[in-house]
XYZ file of C-alpha atoms in Angstrom:
653
model
C -13.192 5.134 -8.554
C -11.076 2.699 -10.438
C -8.818 3.074 -13.443
C -10.590 0.088 -15.018
C -13.277 1.630 -17.168
C -15.233 -1.612 -17.069
C -14.955 -2.026 -13.304
C -17.752 -1.552 -10.801
C -18.087 1.364 -8.441
C -18.060 0.486 -4.772
C -20.801 2.063 -2.747
C -24.488 1.747 -2.011
C -25.349 2.549 -5.633
C -22.879 0.102 -7.163
C -23.930 -1.031 -10.600
C -24.885 -4.678 -10.392
C -26.553 -4.771 -13.771
C -26.057 -7.244 -16.561
C -22.364 -8.029 -16.878
C -22.736 -11.361 -18.592
C -22.120 -13.056 -15.274
C -24.087 -14.523 -12.433
C -24.080 -12.017 -9.596
C -24.976 -12.266 -5.967
C -28.634 -11.735 -6.755
C -29.256 -14.617 -9.168
C -29.127 -18.344 -9.353
C -30.431 -21.378 -7.596
C -29.907 -21.329 -3.856
C -29.807 -25.082 -3.722
C -32.695 -25.259 -1.266
C -35.763 -27.440 -1.530
C -38.791 -25.464 -2.657
C -41.092 -27.382 -0.335
C -39.265 -26.541 2.881
C -37.894 -23.069 2.112
C -37.303 -21.275 5.434
C -37.063 -17.588 4.623
C -34.894 -15.593 7.041
C -34.804 -11.812 7.204
C -31.252 -11.840 5.815
C -32.366 -13.851 2.795
C -35.260 -11.463 2.265
C -32.710 -8.610 2.260
C -30.747 -10.487 -0.404
C -33.863 -10.754 -2.552
C -34.477 -7.004 -2.212
C -30.897 -6.266 -3.176
C -31.326 -8.471 -6.217
C -34.415 -6.526 -7.214
C -32.609 -3.248 -6.449
C -35.816 -2.064 -4.786
C -36.828 -1.699 -1.126
C -40.038 -3.687 -1.713
C -40.864 -6.954 -3.477
C -43.814 -9.169 -4.261
C -43.967 -12.830 -3.326
C -43.320 -13.813 -6.961
C -40.190 -11.636 -7.098
C -38.887 -13.124 -3.855
C -39.590 -16.621 -5.169
C -37.638 -15.934 -8.366
C -34.662 -14.450 -6.523
C -34.464 -17.262 -3.983
C -35.200 -20.119 -6.376
C -38.381 -21.337 -4.722
C -42.080 -21.471 -5.620
C -44.394 -18.493 -5.282
C -46.563 -20.425 -2.855
C -43.606 -21.309 -0.623
C -42.348 -17.714 -0.747
C -45.796 -16.369 0.166
C -46.014 -18.672 3.180
C -42.473 -17.794 4.309
C -43.169 -14.079 3.972
C -46.332 -14.483 6.005
C -44.231 -16.055 8.766
C -41.890 -13.053 8.720
C -44.880 -10.743 8.960
C -46.179 -12.706 11.968
C -42.768 -12.303 13.654
C -42.872 -8.536 13.085
C -39.752 -8.509 10.875
C -41.554 -7.695 7.607
C -44.580 -5.532 6.815
C -47.030 -5.984 3.940
C -48.981 -3.460 1.925
C -51.836 -3.894 -0.583
C -51.411 -1.810 -3.754
C -53.432 -1.556 -6.945
C -50.774 -2.836 -9.354
C -50.149 -5.992 -7.321
C -52.250 -7.263 -4.445
C -49.387 -7.371 -1.920
C -45.812 -6.072 -1.587
C -43.459 -6.780 1.313
C -40.765 -4.620 2.875
C -38.536 -4.827 5.993
C -40.007 -3.420 9.179
C -36.554 -2.052 10.033
C -35.677 0.008 6.953
C -32.434 1.250 8.517
C -31.008 -2.237 8.763
C -31.406 -2.721 5.028
C -29.518 0.521 4.383
C -26.628 -0.202 6.747
C -26.008 -3.950 6.476
C -22.971 -5.357 4.740
C -23.490 -6.226 1.095
C -21.138 -8.296 -1.051
C -21.352 -8.382 -4.852
C -18.998 -10.621 -6.821
C -17.915 -10.248 -10.447
C -16.179 -13.605 -10.935
C -15.143 -13.184 -14.576
C -13.271 -9.993 -13.639
C -12.228 -11.533 -10.314
C -13.537 -8.456 -8.497
C -15.537 -8.137 -5.301
C -17.454 -5.051 -4.203
C -18.345 -4.766 -0.522
C -20.499 -2.020 0.975
C -20.084 -1.393 4.701
C -17.860 -4.440 5.230
C -17.420 -5.859 8.695
C -13.950 -6.200 10.175
C -14.268 -9.965 9.689
C -14.944 -9.602 5.967
C -12.083 -7.186 5.462
C -9.683 -9.407 7.367
C -10.673 -12.403 5.267
C -10.425 -10.576 1.961
C -7.016 -9.124 2.825
C -5.639 -12.683 2.849
C -6.185 -13.286 -0.841
C -7.388 -10.058 -2.512
C -5.965 -6.635 -3.304
C -7.806 -3.513 -2.106
C -8.125 -1.429 -5.274
C -10.341 1.427 -4.163
C -12.638 2.797 -1.474
C -15.443 5.326 -1.467
C -17.130 7.245 1.316
C -15.686 9.599 3.877
C -16.698 8.241 7.259
C -15.517 4.988 8.868
C -18.222 2.340 8.709
C -19.883 3.802 5.605
C -17.271 3.082 2.963
C -17.540 0.858 -0.053
C -14.577 -1.317 -0.995
C -13.440 -2.710 -4.332
C -11.183 -5.770 -4.181
C -9.475 -7.581 -7.028
C -8.030 -11.096 -6.791
C -4.748 -11.086 -8.710
C -2.489 -14.021 -9.399
C 0.212 -12.658 -7.098
C -2.344 -12.416 -4.264
C -3.152 -16.107 -4.638
C 0.539 -16.994 -4.849
C 1.239 -15.225 -1.555
C -1.941 -16.239 0.294
C -1.087 -17.517 3.824
C -2.710 -20.957 3.579
C -1.390 -24.491 3.729
C -3.302 -25.594 0.642
C -5.789 -24.438 -1.970
C -8.743 -25.940 -0.084
C -8.090 -23.655 2.899
C -7.898 -20.628 0.609
C -11.170 -21.573 -1.120
C -12.853 -22.050 2.264
C -11.841 -18.509 3.240
C -13.189 -17.205 -0.075
C -16.520 -18.955 0.418
C -16.838 -17.537 3.913
C -17.301 -14.006 2.548
C -18.970 -14.464 -0.843
C -22.750 -14.825 -1.087
C -22.502 -18.089 -3.007
C -20.029 -20.354 -4.800
C -18.446 -19.336 -8.115
C -16.933 -22.438 -9.691
C -15.134 -20.565 -12.477
C -13.400 -18.272 -9.972
C -12.511 -21.171 -7.696
C -11.043 -23.139 -10.605
C -8.872 -20.156 -11.544
C -7.657 -19.799 -7.941
C -6.771 -23.493 -7.761
C -4.824 -23.212 -11.007
C -2.887 -20.202 -9.687
C -2.159 -22.040 -6.443
C -0.690 -24.949 -8.403
C 1.468 -22.547 -10.414
C 2.912 -21.124 -7.201
C 4.228 -24.531 -6.174
C 5.744 -25.862 -9.388
C 9.331 -24.584 -9.147
C 11.702 -24.451 -6.206
C 15.314 -23.538 -5.552
C 17.242 -25.611 -3.065
C 20.834 -26.180 -2.020
C 22.383 -29.482 -3.146
C 24.346 -31.519 -0.615
C 27.466 -30.558 -2.588
C 26.670 -26.885 -1.881
C 25.415 -25.641 -5.244
C 21.976 -24.272 -6.124
C 19.437 -26.430 -7.946
C 16.251 -25.430 -9.786
C 13.654 -28.161 -9.457
C 10.488 -28.379 -11.588
C 7.403 -30.380 -10.663
C 7.454 -32.178 -14.007
C 9.610 -32.826 -17.052
C 7.292 -30.770 -19.263
C 7.615 -27.739 -16.965
C 11.383 -27.884 -17.129
C 11.320 -28.256 -20.908
C 8.416 -26.019 -21.886
C 8.687 -23.273 -19.269
C 12.179 -23.092 -17.766
C 14.097 -23.761 -20.985
C 12.020 -21.236 -22.931
C 12.137 -18.391 -20.410
C 15.626 -18.689 -18.921
C 18.759 -17.442 -20.690
C 21.719 -19.687 -21.400
C 23.795 -18.106 -18.619
C 21.090 -18.668 -15.988
C 21.652 -22.439 -15.813
C 25.052 -24.147 -15.795
C 23.989 -27.686 -16.683
C 21.049 -30.118 -16.496
C 21.085 -32.610 -13.618
C 17.997 -34.633 -14.527
C 14.788 -34.240 -16.508
C 13.352 -32.048 -13.740
C 16.456 -30.429 -12.202
C 19.187 -28.054 -13.318
C 22.316 -26.538 -11.784
C 21.802 -22.791 -11.363
C 24.388 -20.070 -11.834
C 24.330 -18.553 -8.327
C 25.040 -15.092 -9.698
C 21.800 -15.318 -11.707
C 19.431 -16.467 -8.952
C 17.537 -13.153 -8.941
C 17.167 -13.257 -12.750
C 15.903 -16.853 -12.618
C 13.251 -15.932 -10.065
C 12.196 -12.872 -12.062
C 11.984 -14.701 -15.407
C 9.846 -17.516 -14.029
C 7.667 -15.040 -12.144
C 7.012 -13.216 -15.408
C 6.087 -16.550 -16.973
C 3.478 -17.026 -14.259
C 5.413 -19.432 -12.047
C 6.731 -17.920 -8.794
C 9.679 -19.856 -7.398
C 9.799 -21.222 -3.865
C 13.218 -20.370 -2.465
C 14.355 -23.126 -0.075
C 18.100 -22.541 -0.319
C 20.224 -23.158 2.766
C 21.588 -19.640 3.084
C 23.776 -18.689 6.010
C 22.641 -16.321 8.725
C 26.178 -15.105 9.418
C 27.509 -14.528 12.884
C 24.824 -14.299 15.586
C 23.710 -10.821 16.672
C 22.882 -10.230 20.325
C 19.751 -8.064 20.164
C 16.364 -8.056 21.907
C 13.361 -5.819 21.329
C 12.552 -3.448 24.210
C 9.291 -2.055 22.772
C 5.920 -3.845 22.944
C 4.491 -4.686 19.544
C 0.907 -4.005 18.553
C -1.148 -7.042 17.565
C -0.892 -6.346 13.835
C 2.887 -5.831 14.098
C 3.198 -9.230 15.770
C 1.231 -10.706 12.874
C 3.575 -9.036 10.379
C 6.630 -10.513 12.064
C 5.100 -13.984 12.413
C 4.078 -14.002 8.756
C 7.529 -12.873 7.676
C 9.297 -15.553 9.710
C 7.126 -18.220 8.086
C 7.852 -16.954 4.564
C 11.435 -15.698 5.187
C 10.675 -12.811 2.820
C 8.139 -10.042 2.408
C 7.425 -6.309 2.363
C 5.808 -4.601 5.352
C 3.274 -2.225 3.802
C 1.596 0.377 6.005
C 1.196 4.146 6.339
C 3.820 6.281 8.066
C 3.275 6.017 11.789
C 2.164 2.375 11.643
C 5.450 1.181 13.127
C 7.152 -0.538 10.206
C 10.607 0.298 11.578
C 9.813 -1.136 15.015
C 8.393 -4.265 13.368
C 11.598 -4.513 11.330
C 13.723 -4.255 14.491
C 11.616 -7.032 16.015
C 12.337 -9.067 12.886
C 16.071 -8.413 13.183
C 15.949 -9.665 16.782
C 13.938 -12.750 15.793
C 16.301 -13.698 12.953
C 19.338 -13.065 15.139
C 21.858 -13.052 12.312
C 24.072 -10.488 10.607
C 21.852 -7.788 9.148
C 22.264 -5.311 6.289
C 19.839 -2.373 6.250
C 19.671 -0.475 2.957
C 18.342 3.106 2.928
C 18.112 5.860 0.280
C 19.951 8.596 2.217
C 22.538 9.321 4.898
C 19.862 11.008 7.028
C 17.865 7.792 7.100
C 20.979 5.809 7.987
C 21.508 7.962 11.072
C 17.820 7.795 11.917
C 17.876 3.993 11.705
C 20.805 3.879 14.132
C 18.842 5.948 16.649
C 15.752 3.768 16.237
C 17.803 0.622 16.855
C 19.237 2.107 20.051
C 15.812 3.357 21.207
C 13.913 0.107 20.639
C 16.425 -2.677 21.235
C 19.310 -3.838 23.397
C 21.804 -3.808 20.530
C 25.327 -2.739 21.510
C 26.147 0.596 19.802
C 29.512 -0.916 18.828
C 27.645 -3.558 16.783
C 26.050 -0.940 14.488
C 28.019 0.217 11.460
C 27.244 3.017 9.003
C 28.397 2.610 5.404
C 27.841 5.630 3.164
C 29.680 8.615 1.706
C 30.572 9.932 5.150
C 31.878 6.788 6.871
C 32.366 3.136 6.024
C 31.991 0.544 8.773
C 30.933 -3.100 8.491
C 29.413 -4.390 11.724
C 26.975 -7.195 12.725
C 24.221 -4.676 11.922
C 25.306 -2.517 8.984
C 23.273 0.396 7.628
C 24.250 1.373 4.073
C 22.839 3.544 1.317
C 21.523 1.877 -1.844
C 23.883 3.886 -4.014
C 27.045 2.861 -2.135
C 26.040 -0.806 -1.796
C 25.401 -1.055 -5.534
C 28.740 0.407 -6.630
C 31.230 -2.038 -8.146
C 34.087 -1.013 -5.847
C 31.995 -1.734 -2.739
C 29.844 -4.569 -4.064
C 32.383 -7.335 -3.463
C 32.556 -6.414 0.204
C 28.805 -6.780 0.626
C 28.730 -9.941 -1.515
C 31.331 -11.591 0.706
C 29.217 -11.290 3.858
C 26.812 -14.045 4.909
C 23.845 -11.879 5.734
C 21.085 -13.440 7.782
C 18.725 -10.594 6.875
C 18.716 -7.785 4.335
C 16.213 -5.013 5.061
C 15.268 -2.735 2.148
C 13.841 0.502 3.585
C 11.686 2.542 1.170
C 11.555 -0.662 -0.870
C 10.123 0.951 -4.007
C 13.699 2.047 -4.794
C 14.699 -1.514 -5.594
C 13.163 -1.567 -9.062
C 14.895 1.662 -10.136
C 17.875 0.850 -12.403
C 20.407 2.724 -10.256
C 19.498 0.688 -7.163
C 18.489 -2.622 -8.710
C 21.895 -4.274 -8.164
C 21.378 -4.180 -4.407
C 18.429 -6.570 -4.842
C 20.848 -9.198 -6.130
C 22.559 -9.404 -2.735
C 21.586 -12.736 -1.252
C 20.464 -13.525 2.283
C 18.411 -16.105 4.131
C 15.751 -13.485 4.872
C 14.727 -10.482 2.738
C 12.538 -7.752 4.233
C 11.179 -4.616 2.568
C 9.489 -1.592 4.148
C 7.258 0.795 2.247
C 4.247 2.987 2.885
C 3.264 2.631 -0.761
C 5.367 0.366 -2.977
C 3.726 1.447 -6.229
C 5.999 2.969 -8.869
C 4.741 4.890 -11.872
C 6.387 2.294 -14.127
C 3.925 -0.265 -12.805
C 6.740 -2.398 -11.407
C 5.010 -3.380 -8.178
C 5.343 -7.061 -9.122
C 9.086 -6.556 -9.639
C 9.459 -5.229 -6.095
C 7.677 -8.266 -4.697
C 9.732 -10.621 -6.846
C 13.082 -9.163 -5.830
C 12.187 -8.909 -2.138
C 8.969 -10.733 -1.267
C 5.195 -10.532 -1.177
C 3.322 -7.725 0.677
C 2.614 -8.119 4.375
C 0.530 -5.535 6.172
C -2.794 -4.177 7.356
C -4.791 -1.914 5.069
C -4.501 1.792 5.891
C -8.194 2.211 6.648
C -8.096 -0.509 9.305
C -5.260 1.296 11.101
C -7.147 4.592 10.930
C -10.310 3.071 12.379
C -8.398 1.255 15.134
C -6.778 4.534 16.160
C -3.209 3.303 15.651
C -2.561 5.977 13.039
C -4.182 9.393 12.853
C -6.057 9.709 9.583
C -4.987 12.873 7.768
C -7.475 15.277 6.292
C -6.402 16.199 2.768
C -7.658 19.357 1.098
C -6.873 20.366 -2.479
C -6.966 24.161 -2.680
C -7.251 25.592 -6.190
C -5.360 28.897 -6.159
C -6.182 31.525 -8.818
C -3.666 33.608 -10.741
C -3.446 37.013 -9.081
C -0.391 38.183 -11.041
C -1.363 38.990 -14.621
C 2.246 38.899 -15.833
C 2.784 35.408 -14.366
C -0.474 34.205 -15.930
C 0.532 35.535 -19.354
C 3.937 33.826 -19.074
C 2.165 30.550 -18.340
C -0.173 30.956 -21.315
C 2.729 31.451 -23.740
C 4.937 28.657 -22.351
C 4.835 24.914 -22.959
C 6.254 21.657 -21.628
C 8.308 21.650 -18.439
C 8.464 25.461 -18.369
C 4.681 25.618 -18.306
C 4.573 23.185 -15.377
C 7.222 25.177 -13.518
C 5.328 28.447 -13.927
C 2.101 26.888 -12.606
C 4.026 25.473 -9.645
C 5.589 28.854 -8.873
C 2.337 30.828 -9.074
C 3.170 33.843 -6.808
C -0.312 33.673 -5.248
C 0.746 30.458 -3.497
C 2.998 32.375 -1.098
C 0.019 34.399 0.119
C -2.005 31.192 0.471
C 0.789 29.543 2.495
C 0.834 32.561 4.824
C -2.918 32.240 5.282
C -2.742 28.523 6.109
C 0.150 28.918 8.532
C -1.694 31.721 10.298
C -4.785 29.512 10.555
C -2.648 26.838 12.237
C -0.133 28.967 14.106
C 0.006 26.468 16.985
C 1.069 23.561 14.764
C 4.341 22.331 13.291
C 4.292 22.708 9.507
C 6.220 21.404 6.492
C 6.040 23.155 3.119
C 6.977 20.865 0.224
C 8.330 22.195 -3.086
C 9.854 20.740 -6.216
C 11.635 23.725 -7.795
C 14.573 25.124 -5.856
C 13.989 28.756 -6.859
C 10.469 28.539 -5.481
C 11.741 26.972 -2.261
C 14.174 29.788 -1.718
C 11.493 32.388 -2.495
C 9.032 30.870 -0.022
C 11.691 30.476 2.679
C 12.757 34.115 2.239
C 9.172 35.345 2.339
C 8.409 33.363 5.494
C 11.853 33.812 7.061
C 12.252 30.065 7.678
C 14.952 27.542 6.653
C 14.899 25.759 3.296
C 16.281 22.210 3.123
C 17.256 20.772 -0.259
C 19.771 18.331 -1.665
C 22.287 21.177 -1.661
C 22.012 21.628 2.105
C 25.072 20.031 3.791
C 24.201 16.821 5.639
C 25.288 18.243 8.979
C 23.045 21.298 8.539
C 20.101 19.133 7.496
C 20.436 16.969 10.583
C 20.589 20.019 12.852
C 17.525 21.651 11.277
C 15.519 18.441 11.521
C 16.574 18.122 15.162
C 15.430 21.659 15.945
C 12.117 21.005 14.180
C 11.531 17.934 16.355
C 11.797 20.017 19.525
C 8.484 20.401 21.367
C 6.779 23.479 22.762
C 6.963 25.915 19.882
C 4.337 27.979 18.111
C 3.736 30.681 15.552
C 4.371 34.331 16.221
C 1.456 36.695 16.648
C 0.812 39.524 14.251
C 0.781 38.981 10.516
C 0.772 35.210 10.845
C 4.304 34.760 9.601
C 6.024 31.750 11.123
C 8.805 32.566 13.526
C 11.508 30.941 15.573
C 10.701 31.215 19.265
C 14.334 30.949 20.286
C 17.612 30.089 18.652
C 17.097 26.343 18.976
C 13.447 25.754 18.016
C 11.763 25.702 14.598
C 8.094 25.327 13.794
C 8.160 25.587 9.971
C 10.454 24.100 7.345
C 10.438 24.385 3.579
C 11.728 21.110 2.119
C 12.442 19.740 -1.333
C 12.364 16.057 -2.285
C 14.760 15.209 0.549
C 11.722 15.373 2.865
C 9.649 12.934 0.844
C 11.011 9.710 2.234
C 11.557 8.271 5.618
C 12.697 11.362 7.519
C 11.046 10.967 10.898
C 9.374 14.228 11.911
C 6.749 12.872 14.321
C 5.447 16.271 15.386
C 4.686 17.512 11.855
C 0.988 18.342 12.091
C 0.493 20.283 8.857
C 1.872 19.582 5.385
C 1.483 22.117 2.590
C 2.356 20.816 -0.867
C 3.198 23.992 -2.793
C 4.603 22.235 -5.867
C 5.637 18.826 -7.109
C 2.262 17.866 -8.531
C 3.900 16.393 -11.607
C 5.404 13.730 -9.381
C 4.304 10.190 -8.702
C 1.411 8.775 -6.697
C 4.000 7.426 -4.287
C 5.381 10.921 -3.759
C 1.886 12.195 -2.976
C 1.475 9.457 -0.383
C 4.872 10.174 1.131
C 4.141 13.871 1.540
C 0.700 13.290 3.013
C 2.261 10.588 5.130
C 4.591 13.015 6.875
C 1.591 13.954 9.062
C 0.346 10.419 9.746
C 1.134 9.730 13.363
C -0.435 7.826 16.277
C -1.934 10.924 17.880
C -2.879 14.510 17.161
C -4.484 16.247 14.222
C -3.154 15.666 10.731
C -3.742 18.152 7.932
C -2.483 18.146 4.346
C -3.076 21.053 1.984
C -2.296 20.602 -1.712
C -2.008 23.887 -3.631
C -2.859 23.653 -7.312
C -3.012 26.590 -9.726
C -6.544 26.850 -11.048
C -6.901 26.219 -14.761
C -3.484 24.586 -15.097
C -2.292 21.006 -15.427
C -1.772 21.002 -11.666
C -5.491 20.423 -11.180
C -5.327 17.032 -12.879
C -2.066 16.091 -11.150
C -3.488 16.974 -7.727
C -6.608 14.908 -8.302
C -4.588 11.941 -9.559
C -2.222 11.930 -6.591
C -4.950 12.384 -4.026
C -7.153 9.740 -5.662
C -4.419 7.273 -4.747
C -4.764 8.338 -1.099
C -8.545 8.194 -1.249
C -8.288 4.572 -2.349
C -6.506 3.876 0.903
C -9.332 5.384 2.945
C -7.933 8.919 3.390
C -10.544 11.688 3.306
C -9.992 14.198 0.500
C -11.931 17.426 -0.105
C -11.583 20.277 -2.602
C -11.776 24.069 -2.141
C -11.687 26.940 -4.625
C -9.706 29.848 -3.183
C -11.398 33.200 -3.808
C -10.009 35.534 -6.455
């Protein structure tokens, strides 16, 4: 369930054995033996500690830190109240067990592993999950049905640094509210991390230059001087302050973050000219929380599944900031889509929106530009010269890629990122949060359970080789060629036909990685194929036709068909469909190839079907006996950790 081989497994059978630590089931409760008042909940805790559904009075006494006599009397009181039953057995005169067995099986259970800073929760309540989300990272989930899942949380230093509390005491109080008892070692570590997060700050001097301030002389000498390059600081001002090279602000923040000291950025940045814009769409409660949290921090990344309304929340943020805004996107299609979203959900004047990419170049109060253009030297000075009140990084995981990284150096008073899944295979999640801000968002599973986003059903279908020649080619190949041959297994076309016929009333996307395969599938199905080679105008028109409602599959052999000249119900798409393209009526996604890609790509493709209403189905085709099996399981495991249901099917020979 987790990549950490030493980590626990969330779920009813989680291993709570000897880890060299004090778990939930051990230790002194701090109660007086003489007046122990045993509640049913505390009896459940004792049973969990014993890892048995029954216990003797001596076992209960040991688990709860009281005397056997006091435990026996307390258990007798529970029996009198009808909450516990007793049974005489030969090996021990009396054992006790809950009258309501079902309650023991379904109640929330919290097990802490303080030395690993991990918390396992079975069947957590909404309260517990909300509390944990404030200071812990959801690593993994198990189970398939809402209300039955187990959750594994890890408390990382960056989670403590970004925790939304006024002081460490408030954070510790929230921690104690969900853990079964106090863990002094864990609390001491959290307090130390909290102090680290408030030891350096950037501020604007009254003479209008940037200053780095350390909390002490030793921090400036032993941390800043050792981790910052000579060109990061212009000159010392005092024993605890230094004049910062403004062009190196991003590098200063990154270097100190890597040293374990996140920098508070209190610079007096301009918001630029005011922008007249109001939101016209009602926000959901969690979106309001996102915006409020962002405005308090002035930076952050909205993290949520497709369909959770990150774009609308971003537009609400633009309206709240009210200053000149730069929106950075990875493609021209997304730039046009952003313009439409702004017009649909706000009162912004169309004349105040500018597009800046390979097709047109306009700077307006709200400018939408591609990462590639904004990072080019010949355009960079233009963007640097603006006093942006807000920079919004859509598909924020792009920021840590070398080709786009320069855009993260653009400075603004507010920095907002949007991403369904900010993880990159290089493990540079921390870099994203350093360059933009800390994560803000509800966990995916909470949105599924609340009904805000339709939870997709993901099925990995292992397709056999049915073409002996293709199988022999695969066996004799190696490296990238071997992966390509597995991806282009001819039997996948037949399987795609079968799936489309089974869902002939639904809109479907077929994802591919290799262009030859995309063209072959599109020809076989007689549907359009969209790739990076498709002209932008043609792409936009095909996406528009796909968004049209009221279409279906043709009868007969199950092949998809176009009902009339303006409607499409199936598209084959390459990587251009992975990110951000809004196709809200896509109900089925078939991943025919691309299983050598990243976990993020797997989330993006599954995410194309995550919408507020309607069914959501994702089929991942993997050639049986090839490396695709492992790739499929790795990608989908990432989705399972977010609460998405995943099942596996072997397609018949």
